[in-house]
Amino acid sequence: MAMLEARNVTKYFGRLAAVNNLSFDVKRGEIFGIAGPNGAGKTTLFNLIAGTYPCKGEILFEGEKVNNLKPYKICKKGIARTFQIPLIFPSLSVYENIGIGAHFGGDGRDDEKRLIAGIIDLVGLQGKENIEASHLRLFDKKMTMLGIALATQPKLLMLDEPAGGLNPTEIQQSVTLFERLNEEFGITLIVIEHLMKVLMGISERLMIIHDGEMIRLGKPLEVGKDKRVIEIYLGTEYA
Ligand SMILES: Nc1ncnc2c1ncn2[C@@H]1O[C@H](COP(=O)(O)OP(=O)(O)OP(=O)(O)O)[C@@H](O)[C@H]1O
Ligand SMILES: [Mg+2]
């Protein structure tokens, strides 16, 4: 059984079909990539899976319908996400930020402190626990946001342009961490990314969307050779 299954998922904003009849599945343990031009509907798709907006069609998580559930219920089922622009609690410390994730997604376990400490190490924020989040540089803000998501102990983690705005060293560090989350912690990942080298490097399968519709889904190398994908998204110099 697929971990996540989207069947004819559709979302209109007024007369704009931001996500239009999308059907695909994400396998347990997979790293699933999503790319497409600006405004393609990528973030909206995350918003539908996370329960920000209701939608038409069906989204099944571990066989159970989750679309139209409230976001906190979807989180409790084991889906977490990060945002394109770091969304953290600016006036709280790194520790308190991650604590909110632990508290929100947790099951009231009493080893919450250990969970938080482990995540701070994992995302490389040790020594920065007490810094107010608004004072962090972009990379550390992104790691704090990732820490919040991880503290909810997700089975499925959705990352929205995690490499955006980072330098090559930070991107490499992020990629290593994502692969660790996947391999060592068994977290299934869906990654939206414009940096195709990064995305093709980590994705087992890649879906290209445009105007809310699927253009191609397959192995990264096959997708990269697709005529329509080159025409709509990658450009001929890429091919
Ligand atoms: N809450 C909203 N209300 C109205 N229109 C919206 C809303 N959210 C997104 N849209 C529109 O839906 C379309 C898809 O937007 P979305 O943010 O999902 O694109 P995207 O693929 O994530 O783009 P980008 O690569 O720029 O992040 C766009 O035309 C956008 O303007
Ligand atoms: Mg987006």
Coordinates of C-alpha atoms and ligand atoms in Angstrom, one line a residue:
M1 CA 0.0 0.0 0.0
A2 CA 1.2 3.5 -0.8
M3 CA 1.9 5.7 2.1
L4 CA 0.2 8.7 0.5
E5 CA -2.3 8.5 -2.3
A6 CA -3.7 11.4 -4.2
R7 CA -6.8 10.8 -6.3
N8 CA -8.1 13.5 -8.6
V9 CA -7.1 16.2 -6.2
T10 CA -8.4 19.5 -7.2
K11 CA -8.3 23.0 -5.7
Y12 CA -9.8 26.1 -7.1
F13 CA -9.1 29.7 -5.9
G14 CA -12.0 31.5 -7.5
R15 CA -11.8 30.4 -11.1
L16 CA -8.1 29.5 -11.0
A17 CA -7.4 25.7 -10.8
A18 CA -4.3 25.9 -8.6
V19 CA -4.2 22.1 -8.4
N20 CA -6.0 20.3 -11.2
N21 CA -7.0 16.7 -11.0
L22 CA -3.7 15.4 -9.7
S23 CA -3.3 11.7 -9.0
F24 CA -0.1 10.1 -7.7
D25 CA 1.2 8.1 -4.9
V26 CA 4.2 8.2 -2.6
K27 CA 5.7 5.0 -1.4
R28 CA 6.7 4.3 2.2
G29 CA 10.4 5.2 2.7
E30 CA 10.7 7.0 -0.6
I31 CA 12.1 10.5 -1.4
F32 CA 9.6 11.9 -3.8
G33 CA 10.5 15.1 -5.6
I34 CA 8.2 17.8 -7.0
A35 CA 9.2 20.6 -9.4
G36 CA 7.6 23.0 -11.8
P37 CA 7.5 26.7 -12.7
N38 CA 6.5 29.4 -10.3
G39 CA 2.8 29.3 -9.6
A40 CA 2.5 25.6 -10.8
G41 CA 0.6 24.7 -7.6
K42 CA 3.4 22.9 -5.7
T43 CA 2.9 24.8 -2.4
T44 CA -0.8 24.6 -2.7
L45 CA -0.5 20.8 -3.0
F46 CA 1.4 20.7 0.3
N47 CA -1.3 23.0 1.8
L48 CA -4.0 20.4 0.7
I49 CA -2.1 17.5 2.1
A50 CA -1.4 19.3 5.4
G51 CA -5.1 20.4 5.7
T52 CA -4.6 24.2 5.3
Y53 CA -7.4 24.1 2.7
P54 CA -10.1 21.6 1.9
C55 CA -10.1 20.1 -1.6
K56 CA -12.0 18.0 -4.0
G57 CA -10.9 14.4 -4.7
E58 CA -9.2 12.2 -2.1
I59 CA -6.0 12.2 -0.2
L60 CA -5.3 8.9 1.6
F61 CA -2.6 8.6 4.2
E62 CA -1.8 5.0 5.2
G63 CA -5.1 4.1 3.5
E64 CA -7.2 6.6 5.5
K65 CA -8.9 9.6 4.0
V66 CA -7.3 12.8 5.4
N67 CA -8.3 15.6 3.1
N68 CA -10.6 18.1 4.8
L69 CA -9.4 17.1 8.2
K70 CA -8.1 19.9 10.5
P71 CA -4.3 20.5 10.2
Y72 CA -3.6 19.4 13.9
K73 CA -5.4 16.1 13.2
I74 CA -3.3 15.5 10.1
C75 CA -0.2 16.3 12.1
K76 CA -1.1 13.8 14.8
K77 CA -1.4 11.1 12.1
G78 CA 2.2 11.7 11.2
I79 CA 2.4 14.3 8.5
A80 CA 4.6 17.4 9.0
R81 CA 5.8 20.1 6.6
T82 CA 8.2 23.0 6.4
F83 CA 7.5 26.3 4.6
Q84 CA 9.1 28.1 1.7
I85 CA 9.8 31.1 3.9
P86 CA 10.9 30.1 7.4
L87 CA 7.9 30.1 9.6
I88 CA 9.0 30.0 13.2
F89 CA 8.1 31.8 16.5
P90 CA 10.5 34.8 16.2
S91 CA 10.4 35.9 19.9
L92 CA 10.9 32.4 21.3
S93 CA 14.3 30.6 21.7
V94 CA 15.4 27.8 19.4
Y95 CA 14.7 25.4 22.3
E96 CA 11.2 26.8 22.8
N97 CA 10.4 26.7 19.1
I98 CA 11.3 23.0 18.9
G99 CA 9.5 22.4 22.1
I100 CA 6.3 23.6 20.5
G101 CA 6.6 20.9 17.9
A102 CA 7.3 18.3 20.5
H103 CA 4.3 19.4 22.6
F104 CA 1.9 19.8 19.6
G105 CA 2.7 16.5 17.9
G106 CA 3.7 14.5 21.0
D107 CA 1.7 12.0 22.9
G108 CA 2.4 13.6 26.3
R109 CA 5.5 11.5 26.8
D110 CA 7.6 12.5 29.7
D111 CA 10.9 12.2 27.8
E112 CA 10.0 15.4 25.8
K113 CA 13.3 17.0 27.0
R114 CA 15.3 14.2 25.5
L115 CA 13.4 14.3 22.3
I116 CA 14.1 18.1 22.0
A117 CA 17.8 17.7 22.8
G118 CA 18.1 14.9 20.3
I119 CA 16.5 17.0 17.6
I120 CA 18.7 20.1 18.3
D121 CA 21.8 17.9 17.8
L122 CA 20.3 16.3 14.7
V123 CA 19.7 19.7 13.0
G124 CA 23.0 21.1 14.2
L125 CA 21.8 23.8 16.5
Q126 CA 23.6 22.7 19.6
G127 CA 25.0 25.7 21.5
K128 CA 22.2 27.9 20.0
E129 CA 19.3 26.6 22.1
N130 CA 18.8 29.9 24.0
I131 CA 19.1 32.2 21.0
E132 CA 16.0 34.1 20.1
A133 CA 14.9 32.7 16.7
S134 CA 14.6 36.2 15.1
H135 CA 18.3 36.6 15.6
L136 CA 19.3 33.5 13.7
R137 CA 20.7 33.5 10.1
L138 CA 18.6 32.0 7.4
F139 CA 20.1 28.6 7.5
D140 CA 19.6 28.3 11.3
K141 CA 16.0 29.6 10.9
K142 CA 15.4 26.8 8.4
M143 CA 17.0 24.2 10.7
T144 CA 14.8 25.5 13.6
M145 CA 11.7 25.1 11.4
L146 CA 12.8 21.6 10.4
G147 CA 13.4 20.9 14.1
I148 CA 9.8 21.9 14.9
A149 CA 8.5 19.6 12.2
L150 CA 10.7 16.7 13.3
A151 CA 9.7 17.2 16.9
T152 CA 6.1 16.2 15.9
Q153 CA 7.7 12.8 15.0
P154 CA 6.4 12.6 11.5
K155 CA 6.3 9.5 9.3
L156 CA 5.9 11.8 6.2
L157 CA 7.8 15.1 6.0
M158 CA 7.1 17.6 3.3
L159 CA 9.9 20.1 2.5
D160 CA 9.0 23.2 0.5
E161 CA 12.1 24.6 -1.3
P162 CA 14.5 23.7 1.5
A163 CA 17.6 24.8 -0.5
G164 CA 16.2 28.2 -1.4
G165 CA 18.5 31.1 -0.3
L166 CA 21.3 28.8 1.0
N167 CA 24.9 28.7 0.0
P168 CA 26.5 25.6 -1.5
T169 CA 27.9 24.4 1.8
E170 CA 24.6 24.8 3.6
I171 CA 22.8 23.0 0.7
Q172 CA 25.2 20.1 1.0
Q173 CA 24.7 20.0 4.8
S174 CA 20.9 20.0 4.2
V175 CA 21.0 17.2 1.6
T176 CA 23.1 15.0 3.9
L177 CA 20.6 15.6 6.7
F178 CA 17.6 14.8 4.5
E179 CA 19.2 11.6 3.4
R180 CA 19.9 10.7 7.0
L181 CA 16.3 11.4 8.0
N182 CA 15.2 9.1 5.3
E183 CA 17.7 6.3 5.7
E184 CA 18.4 6.3 9.4
F185 CA 15.0 7.5 10.8
G186 CA 12.9 6.0 8.1
I187 CA 11.0 9.2 7.3
T188 CA 9.3 9.4 3.9
L189 CA 10.1 12.7 2.2
I190 CA 8.3 14.8 -0.3
V191 CA 10.6 17.6 -1.5
I192 CA 9.7 20.7 -3.6
E193 CA 12.8 22.3 -5.0
H194 CA 13.8 24.5 -7.9
L195 CA 17.5 23.5 -7.8
M196 CA 17.2 20.5 -10.2
K197 CA 20.7 19.2 -9.5
V198 CA 19.8 18.9 -5.8
L199 CA 16.3 17.5 -6.5
M200 CA 17.5 14.9 -9.1
G201 CA 20.3 13.9 -6.8
I202 CA 18.0 12.9 -3.9
S203 CA 14.7 11.9 -5.5
E204 CA 13.8 8.3 -6.3
R205 CA 10.9 9.6 -8.4
L206 CA 10.2 13.1 -9.6
M207 CA 6.9 14.7 -10.5
I208 CA 6.7 17.9 -12.7
I209 CA 3.6 20.0 -12.5
H210 CA 2.5 23.0 -14.4
D211 CA -0.7 25.0 -14.1
G212 CA -1.8 22.6 -11.4
E213 CA -1.5 19.5 -13.7
M214 CA 1.0 16.7 -13.9
I215 CA 3.4 16.9 -16.8
R216 CA 5.5 13.9 -16.0
L217 CA 6.2 11.5 -13.2
G218 CA 9.1 9.1 -13.2
K219 CA 12.7 8.5 -12.5
P220 CA 14.7 11.7 -12.4
L221 CA 16.8 11.0 -15.5
E222 CA 13.8 10.0 -17.6
V223 CA 11.9 13.1 -16.5
G224 CA 14.9 15.3 -17.3
K225 CA 14.8 14.1 -20.9
D226 CA 11.1 14.6 -21.4
K227 CA 10.4 17.0 -24.3
R228 CA 7.5 18.7 -22.5
V229 CA 9.4 19.0 -19.3
I230 CA 12.3 20.7 -21.1
E231 CA 10.0 23.0 -23.0
I232 CA 7.9 24.0 -20.0
Y233 CA 10.4 24.0 -17.2
L234 CA 14.0 23.0 -17.7
G235 CA 14.8 25.0 -20.9
T236 CA 16.8 23.6 -23.8
E237 CA 20.2 24.6 -22.3
Y238 CA 19.5 22.1 -19.6
A239 CA 19.0 19.2 -22.0
Ligands
LIG1 N1 -4.6 31.4 -0.9 C1 -4.6 31.7 -2.2 N2 -5.6 32.4 -2.7 C2 -5.6 32.7 -4.1 N3 -4.7 32.2 -5.0 C3 -3.7 31.4 -4.5 C4 -3.6 31.1 -3.1 N4 -2.5 30.4 -2.9 C5 -2.0 30.2 -4.1 N5 -2.7 30.8 -5.1 C6 -2.4 30.8 -6.5 O1 -2.4 29.5 -6.9 C7 -1.4 29.2 -7.9 C8 -0.4 28.2 -7.4 O2 0.4 28.8 -6.3 P1 1.5 28.0 -5.5 O3 1.9 28.9 -4.4 O4 0.9 26.7 -5.1 O5 2.6 27.8 -6.6 P2 4.1 27.2 -6.5 O6 4.2 26.1 -7.5 O7 4.3 26.9 -5.0 O8 5.0 28.4 -6.9 P3 6.4 28.9 -6.4 O9 7.4 28.1 -7.2 O10 6.5 30.3 -6.9 O11 6.5 28.7 -4.9 C9 -0.7 30.6 -8.1 O12 -1.4 31.2 -9.3 C10 -1.1 31.4 -6.9 O13 -1.2 32.8 -7.1
MG2 MG 5.7 27.5 -3.7

